[in-house]
mmCIF file of C-alpha atoms in Angstrom:
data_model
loop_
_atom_site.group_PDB
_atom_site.id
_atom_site.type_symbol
_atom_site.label_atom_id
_atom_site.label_comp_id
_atom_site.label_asym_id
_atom_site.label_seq_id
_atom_site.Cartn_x
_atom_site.Cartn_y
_atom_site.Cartn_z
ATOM 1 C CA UNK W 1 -10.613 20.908 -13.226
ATOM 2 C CA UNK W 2 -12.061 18.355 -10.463
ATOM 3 C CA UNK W 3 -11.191 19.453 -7.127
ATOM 4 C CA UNK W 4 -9.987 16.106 -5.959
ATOM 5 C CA UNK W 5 -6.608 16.104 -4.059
ATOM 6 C CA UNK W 6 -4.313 13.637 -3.654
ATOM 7 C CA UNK W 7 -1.490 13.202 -1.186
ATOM 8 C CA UNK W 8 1.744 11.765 -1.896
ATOM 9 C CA UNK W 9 5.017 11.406 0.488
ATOM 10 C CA UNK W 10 2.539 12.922 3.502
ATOM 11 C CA UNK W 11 2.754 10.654 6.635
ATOM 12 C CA UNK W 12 6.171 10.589 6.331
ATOM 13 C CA UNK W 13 6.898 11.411 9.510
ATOM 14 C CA UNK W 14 4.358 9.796 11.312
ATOM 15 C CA UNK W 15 5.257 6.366 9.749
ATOM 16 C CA UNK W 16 9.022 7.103 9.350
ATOM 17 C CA UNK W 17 10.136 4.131 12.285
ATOM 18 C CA UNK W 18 9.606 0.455 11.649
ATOM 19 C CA UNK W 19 8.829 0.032 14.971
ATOM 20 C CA UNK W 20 7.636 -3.416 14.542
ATOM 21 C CA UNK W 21 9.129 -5.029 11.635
ATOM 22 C CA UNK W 22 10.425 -8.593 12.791
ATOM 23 C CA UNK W 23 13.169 -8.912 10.781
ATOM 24 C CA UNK W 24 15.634 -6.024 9.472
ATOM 25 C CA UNK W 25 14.721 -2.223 11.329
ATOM 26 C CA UNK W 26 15.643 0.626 9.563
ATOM 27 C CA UNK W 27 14.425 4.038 8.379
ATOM 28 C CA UNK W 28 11.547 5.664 5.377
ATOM 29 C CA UNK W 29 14.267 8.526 4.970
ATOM 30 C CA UNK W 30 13.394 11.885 3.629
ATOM 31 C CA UNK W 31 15.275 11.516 0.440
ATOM 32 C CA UNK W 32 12.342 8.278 -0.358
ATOM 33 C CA UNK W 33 10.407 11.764 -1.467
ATOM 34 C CA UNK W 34 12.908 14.196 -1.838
ATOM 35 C CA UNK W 35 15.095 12.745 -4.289
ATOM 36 C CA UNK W 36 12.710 11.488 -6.667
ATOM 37 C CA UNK W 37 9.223 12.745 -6.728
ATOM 38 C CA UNK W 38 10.532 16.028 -7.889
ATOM 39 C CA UNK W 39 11.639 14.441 -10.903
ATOM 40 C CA UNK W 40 9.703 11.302 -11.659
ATOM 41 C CA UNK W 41 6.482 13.463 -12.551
ATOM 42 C CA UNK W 42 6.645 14.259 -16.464
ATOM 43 C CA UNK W 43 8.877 10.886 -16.917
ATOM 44 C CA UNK W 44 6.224 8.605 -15.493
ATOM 45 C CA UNK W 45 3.103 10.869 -16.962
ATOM 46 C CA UNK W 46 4.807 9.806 -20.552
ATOM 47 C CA UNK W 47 5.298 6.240 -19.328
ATOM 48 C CA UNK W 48 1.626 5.745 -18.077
ATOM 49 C CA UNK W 49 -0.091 7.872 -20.644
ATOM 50 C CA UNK W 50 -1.610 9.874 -18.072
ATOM 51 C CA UNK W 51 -1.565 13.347 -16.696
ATOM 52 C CA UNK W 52 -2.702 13.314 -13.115
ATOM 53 C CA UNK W 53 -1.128 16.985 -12.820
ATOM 54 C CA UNK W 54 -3.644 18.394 -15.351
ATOM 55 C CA UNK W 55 -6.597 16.583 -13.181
ATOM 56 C CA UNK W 56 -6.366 17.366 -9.955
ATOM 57 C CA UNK W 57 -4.926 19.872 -6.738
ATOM 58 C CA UNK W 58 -2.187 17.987 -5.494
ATOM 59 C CA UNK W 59 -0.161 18.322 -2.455
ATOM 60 C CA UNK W 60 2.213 16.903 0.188
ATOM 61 C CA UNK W 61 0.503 17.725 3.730
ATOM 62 C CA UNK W 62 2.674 17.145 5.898
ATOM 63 C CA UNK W 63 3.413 14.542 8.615
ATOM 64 C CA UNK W 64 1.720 12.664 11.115
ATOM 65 C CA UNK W 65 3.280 13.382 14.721
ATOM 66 C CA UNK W 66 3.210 10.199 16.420
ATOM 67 C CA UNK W 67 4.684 8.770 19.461
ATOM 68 C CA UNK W 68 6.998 5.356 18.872
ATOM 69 C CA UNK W 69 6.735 4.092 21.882
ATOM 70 C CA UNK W 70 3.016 3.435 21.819
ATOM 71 C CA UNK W 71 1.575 2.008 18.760
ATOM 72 C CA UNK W 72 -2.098 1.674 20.327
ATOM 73 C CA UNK W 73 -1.816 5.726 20.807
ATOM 74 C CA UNK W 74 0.306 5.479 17.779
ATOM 75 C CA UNK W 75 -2.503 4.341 15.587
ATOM 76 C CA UNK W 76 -5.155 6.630 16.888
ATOM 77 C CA UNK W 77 -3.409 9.546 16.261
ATOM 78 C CA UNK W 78 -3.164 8.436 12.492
ATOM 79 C CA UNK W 79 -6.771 7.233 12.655
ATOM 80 C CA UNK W 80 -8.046 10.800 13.525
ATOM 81 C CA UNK W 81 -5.284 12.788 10.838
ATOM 82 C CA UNK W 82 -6.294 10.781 7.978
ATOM 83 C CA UNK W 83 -10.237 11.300 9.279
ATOM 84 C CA UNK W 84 -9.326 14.638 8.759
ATOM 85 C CA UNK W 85 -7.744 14.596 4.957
ATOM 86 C CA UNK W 86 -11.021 12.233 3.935
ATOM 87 C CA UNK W 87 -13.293 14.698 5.168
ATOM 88 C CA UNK W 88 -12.354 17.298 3.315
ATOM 89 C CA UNK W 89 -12.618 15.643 -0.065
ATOM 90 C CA UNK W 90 -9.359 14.178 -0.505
ATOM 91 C CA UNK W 91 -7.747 11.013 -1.363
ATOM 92 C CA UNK W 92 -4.771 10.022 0.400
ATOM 93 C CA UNK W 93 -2.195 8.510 -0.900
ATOM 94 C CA UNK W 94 0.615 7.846 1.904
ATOM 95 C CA UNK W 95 4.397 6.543 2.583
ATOM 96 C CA UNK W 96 5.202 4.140 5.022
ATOM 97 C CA UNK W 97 6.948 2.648 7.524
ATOM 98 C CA UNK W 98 5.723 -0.653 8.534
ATOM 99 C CA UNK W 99 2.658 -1.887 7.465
ATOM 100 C CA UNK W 100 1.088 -1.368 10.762
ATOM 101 C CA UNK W 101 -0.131 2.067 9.599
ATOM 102 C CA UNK W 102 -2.647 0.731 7.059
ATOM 103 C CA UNK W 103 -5.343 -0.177 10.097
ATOM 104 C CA UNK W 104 -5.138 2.872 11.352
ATOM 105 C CA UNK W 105 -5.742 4.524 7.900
ATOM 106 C CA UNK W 106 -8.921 2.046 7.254
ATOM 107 C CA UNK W 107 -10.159 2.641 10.155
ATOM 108 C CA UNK W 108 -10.615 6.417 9.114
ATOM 109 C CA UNK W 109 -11.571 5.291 5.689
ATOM 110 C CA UNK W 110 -14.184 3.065 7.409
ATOM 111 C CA UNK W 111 -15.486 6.203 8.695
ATOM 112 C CA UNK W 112 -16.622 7.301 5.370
ATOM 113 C CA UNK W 113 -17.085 4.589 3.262
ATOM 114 C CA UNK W 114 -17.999 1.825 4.962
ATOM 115 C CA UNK W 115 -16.265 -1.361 4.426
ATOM 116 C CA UNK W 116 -13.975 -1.426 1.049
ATOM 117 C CA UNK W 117 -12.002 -3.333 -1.179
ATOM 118 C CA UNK W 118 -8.380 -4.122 -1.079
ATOM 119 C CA UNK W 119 -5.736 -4.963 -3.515
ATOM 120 C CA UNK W 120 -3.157 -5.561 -1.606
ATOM 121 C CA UNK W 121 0.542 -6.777 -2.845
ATOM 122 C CA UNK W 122 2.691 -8.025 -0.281
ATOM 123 C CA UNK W 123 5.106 -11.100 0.039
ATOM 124 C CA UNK W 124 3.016 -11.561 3.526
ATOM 125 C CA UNK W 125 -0.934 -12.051 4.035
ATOM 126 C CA UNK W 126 -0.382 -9.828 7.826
ATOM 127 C CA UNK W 127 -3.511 -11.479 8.704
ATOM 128 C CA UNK W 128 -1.864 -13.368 11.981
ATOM 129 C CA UNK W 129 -4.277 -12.674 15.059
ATOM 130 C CA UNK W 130 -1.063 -11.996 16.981
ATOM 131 C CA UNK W 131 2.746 -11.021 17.000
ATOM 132 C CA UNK W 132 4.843 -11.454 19.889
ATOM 133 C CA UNK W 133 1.633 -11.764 21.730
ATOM 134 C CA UNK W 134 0.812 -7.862 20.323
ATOM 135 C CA UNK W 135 -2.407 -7.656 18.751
ATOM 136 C CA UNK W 136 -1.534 -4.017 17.238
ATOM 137 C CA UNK W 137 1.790 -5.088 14.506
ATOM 138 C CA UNK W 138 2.896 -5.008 11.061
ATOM 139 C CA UNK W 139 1.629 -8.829 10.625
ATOM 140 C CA UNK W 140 -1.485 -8.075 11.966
ATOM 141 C CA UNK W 141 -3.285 -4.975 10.626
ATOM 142 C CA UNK W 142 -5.860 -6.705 8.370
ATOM 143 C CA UNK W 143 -6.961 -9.074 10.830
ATOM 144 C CA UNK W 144 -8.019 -6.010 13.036
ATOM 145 C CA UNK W 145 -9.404 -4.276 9.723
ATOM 146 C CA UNK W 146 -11.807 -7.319 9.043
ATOM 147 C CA UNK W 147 -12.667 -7.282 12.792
ATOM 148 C CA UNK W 148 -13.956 -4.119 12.822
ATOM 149 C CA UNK W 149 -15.446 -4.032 9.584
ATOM 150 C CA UNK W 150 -12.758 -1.726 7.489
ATOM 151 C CA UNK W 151 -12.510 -4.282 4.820
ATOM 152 C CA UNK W 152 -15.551 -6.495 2.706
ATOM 153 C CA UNK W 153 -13.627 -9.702 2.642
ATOM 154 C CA UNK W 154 -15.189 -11.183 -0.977
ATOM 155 C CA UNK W 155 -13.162 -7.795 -2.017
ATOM 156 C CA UNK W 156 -9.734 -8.366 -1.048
ATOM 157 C CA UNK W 157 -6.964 -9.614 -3.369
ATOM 158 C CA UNK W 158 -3.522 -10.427 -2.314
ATOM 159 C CA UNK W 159 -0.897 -10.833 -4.693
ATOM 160 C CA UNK W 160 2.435 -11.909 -4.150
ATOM 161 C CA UNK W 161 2.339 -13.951 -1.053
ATOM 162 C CA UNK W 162 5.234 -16.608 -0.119
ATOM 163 C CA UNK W 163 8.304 -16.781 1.934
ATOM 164 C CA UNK W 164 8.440 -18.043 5.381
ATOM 165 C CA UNK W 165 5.442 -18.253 8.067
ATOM 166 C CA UNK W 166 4.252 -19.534 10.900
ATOM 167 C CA UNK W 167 2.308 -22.603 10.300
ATOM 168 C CA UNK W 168 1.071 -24.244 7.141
ATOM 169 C CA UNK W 169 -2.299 -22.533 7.782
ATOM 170 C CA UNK W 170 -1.272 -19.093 7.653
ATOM 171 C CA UNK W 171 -3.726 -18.142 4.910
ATOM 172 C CA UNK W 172 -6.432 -19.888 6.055
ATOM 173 C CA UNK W 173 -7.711 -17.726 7.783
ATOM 174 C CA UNK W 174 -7.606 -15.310 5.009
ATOM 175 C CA UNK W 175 -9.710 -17.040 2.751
ATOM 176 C CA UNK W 176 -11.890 -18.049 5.436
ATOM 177 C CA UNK W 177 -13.504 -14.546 4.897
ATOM 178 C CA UNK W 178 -13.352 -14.730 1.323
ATOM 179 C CA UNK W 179 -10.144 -12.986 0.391
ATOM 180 C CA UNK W 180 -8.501 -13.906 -2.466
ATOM 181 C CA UNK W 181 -5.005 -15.312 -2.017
ATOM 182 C CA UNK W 182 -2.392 -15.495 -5.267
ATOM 183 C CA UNK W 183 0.941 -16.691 -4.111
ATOM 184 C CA UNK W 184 3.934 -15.887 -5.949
ATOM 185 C CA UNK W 185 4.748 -18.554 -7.640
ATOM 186 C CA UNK W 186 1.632 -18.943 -9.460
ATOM 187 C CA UNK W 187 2.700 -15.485 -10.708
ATOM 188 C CA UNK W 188 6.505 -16.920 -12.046
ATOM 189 C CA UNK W 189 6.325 -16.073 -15.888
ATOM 190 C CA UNK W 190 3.102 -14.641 -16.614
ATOM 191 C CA UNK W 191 1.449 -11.255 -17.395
ATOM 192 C CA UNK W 192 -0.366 -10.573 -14.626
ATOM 193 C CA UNK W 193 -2.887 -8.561 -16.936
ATOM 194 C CA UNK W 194 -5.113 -11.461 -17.246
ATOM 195 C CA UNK W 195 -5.172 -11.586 -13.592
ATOM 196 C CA UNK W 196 -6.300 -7.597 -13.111
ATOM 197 C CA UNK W 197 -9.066 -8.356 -15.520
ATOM 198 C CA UNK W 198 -10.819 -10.510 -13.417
ATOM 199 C CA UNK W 199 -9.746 -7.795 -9.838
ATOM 200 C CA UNK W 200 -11.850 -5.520 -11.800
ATOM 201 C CA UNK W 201 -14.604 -7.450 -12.206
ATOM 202 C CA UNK W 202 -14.557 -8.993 -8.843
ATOM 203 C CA UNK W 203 -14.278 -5.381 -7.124
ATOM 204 C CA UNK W 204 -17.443 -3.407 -9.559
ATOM 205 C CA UNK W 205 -17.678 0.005 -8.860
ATOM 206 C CA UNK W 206 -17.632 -0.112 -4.704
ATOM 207 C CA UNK W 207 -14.444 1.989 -3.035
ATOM 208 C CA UNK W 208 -11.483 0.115 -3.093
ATOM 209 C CA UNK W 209 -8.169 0.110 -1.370
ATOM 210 C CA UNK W 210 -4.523 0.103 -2.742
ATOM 211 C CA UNK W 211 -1.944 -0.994 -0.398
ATOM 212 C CA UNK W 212 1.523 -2.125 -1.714
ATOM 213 C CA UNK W 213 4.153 -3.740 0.728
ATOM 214 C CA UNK W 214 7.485 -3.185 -1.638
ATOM 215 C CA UNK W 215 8.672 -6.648 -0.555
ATOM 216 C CA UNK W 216 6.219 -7.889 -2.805
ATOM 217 C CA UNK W 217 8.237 -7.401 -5.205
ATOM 218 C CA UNK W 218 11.465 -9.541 -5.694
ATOM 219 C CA UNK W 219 14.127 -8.364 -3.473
ATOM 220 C CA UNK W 220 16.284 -7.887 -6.595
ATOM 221 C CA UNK W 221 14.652 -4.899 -7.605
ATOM 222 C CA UNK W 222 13.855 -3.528 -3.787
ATOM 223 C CA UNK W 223 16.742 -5.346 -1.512
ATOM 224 C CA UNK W 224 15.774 -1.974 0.734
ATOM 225 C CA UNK W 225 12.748 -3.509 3.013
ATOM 226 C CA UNK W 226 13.023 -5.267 7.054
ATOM 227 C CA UNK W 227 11.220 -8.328 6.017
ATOM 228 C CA UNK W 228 12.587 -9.462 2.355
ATOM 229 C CA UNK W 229 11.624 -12.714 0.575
ATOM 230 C CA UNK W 230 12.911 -14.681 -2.406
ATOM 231 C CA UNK W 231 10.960 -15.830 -5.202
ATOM 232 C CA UNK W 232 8.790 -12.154 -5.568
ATOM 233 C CA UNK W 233 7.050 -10.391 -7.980
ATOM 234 C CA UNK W 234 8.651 -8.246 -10.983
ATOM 235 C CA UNK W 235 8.658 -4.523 -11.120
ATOM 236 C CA UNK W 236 6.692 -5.169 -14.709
ATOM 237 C CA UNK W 237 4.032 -6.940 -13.139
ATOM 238 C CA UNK W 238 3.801 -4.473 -9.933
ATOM 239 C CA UNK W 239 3.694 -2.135 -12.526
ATOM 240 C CA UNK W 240 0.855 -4.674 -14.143
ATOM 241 C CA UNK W 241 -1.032 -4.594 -10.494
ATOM 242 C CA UNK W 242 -0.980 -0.685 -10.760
ATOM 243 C CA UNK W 243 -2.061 -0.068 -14.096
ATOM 244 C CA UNK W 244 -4.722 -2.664 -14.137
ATOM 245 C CA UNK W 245 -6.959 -1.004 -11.681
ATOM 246 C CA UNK W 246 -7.297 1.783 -13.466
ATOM 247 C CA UNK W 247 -11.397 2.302 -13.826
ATOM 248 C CA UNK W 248 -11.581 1.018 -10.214
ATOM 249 C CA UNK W 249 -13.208 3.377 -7.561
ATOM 250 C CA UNK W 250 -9.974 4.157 -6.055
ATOM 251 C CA UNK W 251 -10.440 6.063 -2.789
ATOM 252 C CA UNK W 252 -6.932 5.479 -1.072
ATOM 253 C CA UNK W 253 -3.846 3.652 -1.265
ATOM 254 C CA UNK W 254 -0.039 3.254 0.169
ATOM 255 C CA UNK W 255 3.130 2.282 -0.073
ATOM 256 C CA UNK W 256 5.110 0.297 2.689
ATOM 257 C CA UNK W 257 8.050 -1.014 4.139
ATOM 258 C CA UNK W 258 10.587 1.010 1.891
ATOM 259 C CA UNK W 259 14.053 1.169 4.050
ATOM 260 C CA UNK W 260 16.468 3.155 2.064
ATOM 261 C CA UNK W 261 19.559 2.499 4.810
ATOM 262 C CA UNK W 262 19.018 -1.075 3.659
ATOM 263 C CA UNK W 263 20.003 -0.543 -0.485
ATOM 264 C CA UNK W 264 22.849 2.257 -0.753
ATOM 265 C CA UNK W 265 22.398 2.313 -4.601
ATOM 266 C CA UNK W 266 18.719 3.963 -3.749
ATOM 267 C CA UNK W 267 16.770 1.514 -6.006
ATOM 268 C CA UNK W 268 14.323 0.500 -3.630
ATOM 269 C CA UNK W 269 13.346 4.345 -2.957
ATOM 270 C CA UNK W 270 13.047 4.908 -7.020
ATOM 271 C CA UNK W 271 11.260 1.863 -6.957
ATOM 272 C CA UNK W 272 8.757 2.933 -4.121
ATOM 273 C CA UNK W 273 8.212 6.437 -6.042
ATOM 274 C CA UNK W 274 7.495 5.128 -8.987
ATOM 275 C CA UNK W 275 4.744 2.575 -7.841
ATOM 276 C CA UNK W 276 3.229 5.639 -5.369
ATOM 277 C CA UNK W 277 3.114 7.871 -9.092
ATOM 278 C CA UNK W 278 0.938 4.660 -10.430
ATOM 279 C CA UNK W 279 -0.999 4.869 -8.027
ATOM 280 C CA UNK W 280 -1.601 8.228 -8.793
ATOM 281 C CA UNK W 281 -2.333 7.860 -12.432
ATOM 282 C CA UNK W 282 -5.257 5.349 -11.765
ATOM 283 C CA UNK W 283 -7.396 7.697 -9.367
ATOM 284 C CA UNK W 284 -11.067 8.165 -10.686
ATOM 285 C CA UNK W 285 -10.829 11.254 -12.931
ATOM 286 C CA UNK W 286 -7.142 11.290 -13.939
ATOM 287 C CA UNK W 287 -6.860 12.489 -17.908
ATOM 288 C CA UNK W 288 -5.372 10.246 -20.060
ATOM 289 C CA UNK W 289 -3.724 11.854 -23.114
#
């Protein structure tokens, strides 16, 4: 069996505040984990066809202590636990929190891989230079990623993206260093296999990044998240997103901006699971039966 771990529901801890979302605050609450990893494994293995139990070591480790009331220090102390779980051979997979924590998390990957490819699905492009005159936010962290040479920009996709913004430019910038932008509404109606086909091509066999932002999707099916927006994605074609980028060198991923406090019928949490678990089943090396 290929000694290749994965993490799933670590960070928990470290990433449990939304600290800086600008709209709705709330918790990632244990249960996010608790109540349905332990039983989504075999159900989603017969879903996805694959069997990511049988291919690897897999295990939660832990959480990141962090202190809230200094996201600079904040993100340094992730940056140097995540260094920590690459070097050792693993891939992390992690929960968030605010999508602050993914520059912190690149930056370790950085460390190791060089600059890598997103795919990134999120109703927002958190490319703004700042927020609140903060350089260090949950609109920001892929800005500071291209900055400092986390990401290759000519391999980064962003899927999803609408709602409200700042100016009329607020992608601009975005594509300015070659990202690829797909708004939502070029999404309404449509497979978004089609759409995967050409990610794969456009990403080759260099590392690549998975980072989902659950208000991608529609906030019918995940009301639970600070900053929702109308007009989103379907959990078919997040589910689309996932399973398309299977073959793709997959050497990370997360999942943000789940707030359970804000959906008391828990369907944003399944939700969350579920897309973490197909994330899973797409790592290099998973057995598909």
């Amino acid at each position: 069996m290929q000694q290749v771990r994965s993490l799933y529901g670590s960070c928990m801890k470290a990433l449990i505040q939304n600290t800086s979302v600008s709209f709705m605050l709330g918790n990632v609450v244990a249960y996010y984990t608790k109540c349905y990893w332990s039983e989504k494994p075999n159900e989603l293995t017969r879903k996805a066809g694959a069997s990511p139990f049988d291919s690897f070591q897999i295990a939660d480790v832990g959480d990141v202590n962090i202190n809230l009331y200094n996201l600079p220090k904040a993100c340094e102390d992730i940056r140097k636990h995540f260094l920590k779980i690459i070097n050792t051979g693993c891939i992390p997979l992690a929960l968030g929190g605010d999508h602050t924590m993914t520059y912190p998390i690149l930056q370790a990957i950085k460390e190791k891989h060089g600059p890598v490819g997103m795919v990134h699905i999120d109703a927002h492009s958190d490319t703004n230079d700042l927020m609140l005159g903060e350089k260090i936010a949950h609109g920001t962290p892929f800005r500071r990623a291209i900055e400092e040479g986390c990401l290759d920009g000519k391999r980064v996709i962003q899927i999803g993206l609408r709602g409200s913004g700042y100016s009329t430019s607020d992608y601009d910038w975005a594509k300015q260093q070659g990202f690829r932008c797909v708004q939502a509404h070029e999404c309404w109606h449509k497979s978004l296999t089609p759409l995967m086909e050409e990610v794969r091509q456009m990403m080759g066999d260099k590392p690549v990044y998975i980072s989902f932002d659950i208000d991608g999707l529609d906030p019918c099916y995940a009301p639970g998240t600070g900053t929702p927006e109308v007009g989103g994605l379907t959990v078919i074609q997040g589910l689309e997103i996932l399973r398309g980028c299977r073959g793709l060198n997959v050497i990370g991923g997360d999942l943000v901006e789940v707030s359970p406090p804000y959906d008391t019928t828990g369907t944003t949490a399944l939700v969350g699971a579920n897309m973490l678990f197909e994330m899973l089943c797409v790592l290099p090396g998973v057995i598909y039966k």
